[in-house]
């Protein structure tokens, strides 16, 4: 693949598809300190905001990878181009994963600034939680060919993880 076509794909996808979802992820980032106090947390309590709220950024950023191709006309146009469709999806998932890492890393640094006992393990754990939740949404959206279903399944898993963890069937 030529570098010029890669840059063109990145520009179009970042501008038209990625920015709205990234803005929502930033709102989650900015809203997290409102829900959770992030000043002077101990080691165990520092993990709570990362796993309970910031893991949603994975679902928000990774689920809509297939969103533009839900429209049949756009899907036909993309598949008629010289660049392979899976390459375009791979580029989208790579910059989504990078964005998740940046958001989680930024929040860990903010927590460190506010004297929380955070380590690299917190970053890795928060990043893994976000990737897992994002992967559930990504897989569901790809399998169903519907991004809304991908979001629904990821959020149902998220809600059931925290609100049904003490209930045994």
Coordinates of C-alpha atoms in Angstrom, one line a residue:
X1 CA 0.0 0.0 0.0
X2 CA 1.3 3.4 -0.9
X3 CA 1.9 6.0 1.9
X4 CA -0.3 8.5 0.1
X5 CA -3.3 6.3 0.1
X6 CA -2.8 5.4 3.7
X7 CA -2.7 9.1 4.7
X8 CA -5.8 9.7 2.6
X9 CA -7.6 6.8 4.4
X10 CA -6.5 8.1 7.8
X11 CA -7.7 11.7 7.0
X12 CA -11.1 10.7 5.8
X13 CA -11.7 8.1 8.6
X14 CA -10.4 10.3 11.4
X15 CA -12.4 13.3 10.3
X16 CA -15.7 11.7 9.4
X17 CA -16.0 8.5 11.5
X18 CA -13.7 8.8 14.5
X19 CA -14.0 12.3 15.9
X20 CA -17.6 12.0 17.2
X21 CA -16.8 8.7 19.0
X22 CA -13.5 10.2 20.3
X23 CA -15.4 13.2 21.6
X24 CA -17.8 10.8 23.5
X25 CA -14.7 9.0 25.0
X26 CA -13.3 12.3 26.1
X27 CA -16.6 13.1 27.8
X28 CA -16.3 9.8 29.7
X29 CA -12.8 10.8 30.6
X30 CA -13.8 14.2 31.9
X31 CA -17.0 12.9 33.6
X32 CA -15.1 10.1 35.6
X33 CA -13.7 12.5 38.2
X34 CA -17.2 13.8 38.8
X35 CA -18.5 10.3 39.7
X36 CA -15.3 9.0 41.4
X37 CA -13.1 11.0 43.7
X38 CA -9.6 10.8 42.3
X39 CA -7.6 12.5 45.0
X40 CA -5.3 10.5 47.3
X41 CA -6.7 7.0 46.5
X42 CA -4.9 3.9 47.7
X43 CA -3.7 1.1 45.5
X44 CA -7.0 -0.8 45.4
X45 CA -9.3 2.1 45.2
X46 CA -7.3 3.6 42.3
X47 CA -8.5 0.7 40.1
X48 CA -12.2 1.4 40.6
X49 CA -12.6 4.4 38.2
X50 CA -10.4 2.7 35.6
X51 CA -12.4 -0.5 35.5
X52 CA -15.9 0.8 36.3
X53 CA -16.2 3.8 34.0
X54 CA -13.2 4.2 31.8
X55 CA -13.5 0.7 30.3
X56 CA -16.5 2.1 28.4
X57 CA -14.1 4.1 26.2
X58 CA -13.1 0.8 24.6
X59 CA -16.7 0.1 23.6
X60 CA -17.2 3.6 22.4
X61 CA -14.1 3.7 20.2
X62 CA -13.8 0.1 19.0
X63 CA -17.5 -0.9 18.3
X64 CA -18.1 1.6 15.4
X65 CA -15.2 0.3 13.2
X66 CA -17.8 -1.1 10.7
X67 CA -20.3 1.8 11.0
X68 CA -19.6 3.5 7.7
X69 CA -20.3 0.2 5.8
X70 CA -23.7 -0.2 7.3
X71 CA -24.9 1.8 4.3
X72 CA -24.9 -0.5 1.3
X73 CA -23.9 2.2 -1.1
X74 CA -20.8 3.1 1.0
X75 CA -20.0 -0.6 1.5
X76 CA -20.1 -1.2 -2.3
X77 CA -18.0 1.9 -2.9
X78 CA -15.3 0.9 -0.4
X79 CA -15.1 -2.6 -1.8
X80 CA -14.7 -1.3 -5.3
X81 CA -11.5 0.6 -4.4
X82 CA -8.0 -0.6 -4.9
X83 CA -7.3 -0.7 -1.1
X84 CA -8.7 -3.9 0.5
X85 CA -11.7 -3.4 2.7
X86 CA -10.1 -5.4 5.6
X87 CA -7.0 -3.1 5.4
X88 CA -9.3 -0.1 6.0
X89 CA -10.9 -1.9 8.9
X90 CA -7.5 -2.8 10.3
X91 CA -6.4 0.8 10.1
X92 CA -9.5 1.9 12.0
X93 CA -9.1 -0.6 14.7
X94 CA -5.4 0.3 15.2
X95 CA -6.1 4.0 15.7
X96 CA -9.0 3.1 18.0
X97 CA -6.8 1.0 20.1
X98 CA -4.1 3.7 20.2
X99 CA -6.8 6.2 21.3
X100 CA -8.0 3.9 24.1
X101 CA -4.4 3.6 25.3
X102 CA -4.0 7.4 25.2
X103 CA -7.2 8.0 27.2
X104 CA -6.4 5.4 29.8
X105 CA -2.8 6.6 30.1
X106 CA -3.9 10.2 30.4
X107 CA -6.3 9.3 33.2
X108 CA -3.7 7.3 35.0
X109 CA -1.3 10.3 34.8
X110 CA -4.1 12.6 36.1
X111 CA -4.6 10.2 39.0
X112 CA -0.9 10.2 39.7
X113 CA -1.0 14.0 39.7
X114 CA -3.7 13.9 42.4
X115 CA -1.6 11.7 44.6
X116 CA -3.3 8.4 43.9
X117 CA -1.3 5.2 44.3
X118 CA -1.3 4.2 40.7
X119 CA 1.2 2.0 38.9
X120 CA 1.8 0.6 35.4
X121 CA -0.4 -2.3 36.5
X122 CA -3.4 0.1 36.8
X123 CA -2.7 1.3 33.2
X124 CA -2.4 -2.3 32.0
X125 CA -5.6 -3.4 33.8
X126 CA -7.6 -0.4 32.7
X127 CA -6.4 -0.8 29.1
X128 CA -7.2 -4.6 29.2
X129 CA -10.7 -4.0 30.5
X130 CA -11.3 -1.3 27.8
X131 CA -10.0 -3.6 25.1
X132 CA -12.1 -6.5 26.3
X133 CA -15.3 -4.5 26.4
X134 CA -14.4 -2.9 23.0
X135 CA -13.7 -6.3 21.5
X136 CA -17.1 -7.6 22.6
X137 CA -18.7 -4.6 20.8
X138 CA -16.4 -4.9 17.8
X139 CA -17.2 -8.6 17.4
X140 CA -20.9 -8.2 17.9
X141 CA -21.1 -5.3 15.5
X142 CA -19.1 -7.3 12.9
X143 CA -21.1 -10.5 13.3
X144 CA -24.5 -8.8 13.3
X145 CA -23.5 -6.1 10.7
X146 CA -25.2 -3.6 13.0
X147 CA -23.3 -1.2 15.2
X148 CA -26.2 -0.6 17.5
X149 CA -26.3 -4.3 18.4
X150 CA -22.6 -4.2 19.1
X151 CA -23.1 -1.3 21.5
X152 CA -26.0 -3.0 23.2
X153 CA -24.2 -6.3 23.8
X154 CA -21.1 -4.5 25.1
X155 CA -23.2 -2.3 27.5
X156 CA -25.3 -5.3 28.6
X157 CA -22.1 -7.1 29.5
X158 CA -20.8 -4.0 31.3
X159 CA -23.9 -3.6 33.3
X160 CA -24.2 -7.2 34.2
X161 CA -20.6 -7.4 35.2
X162 CA -21.0 -4.8 38.0
X163 CA -24.6 -5.1 39.0
X164 CA -25.0 -8.9 38.9
X165 CA -21.6 -10.0 40.3
X166 CA -23.0 -10.9 43.7
X167 CA -26.1 -12.7 42.4
X168 CA -25.8 -16.4 41.7
X169 CA -28.2 -18.2 39.5

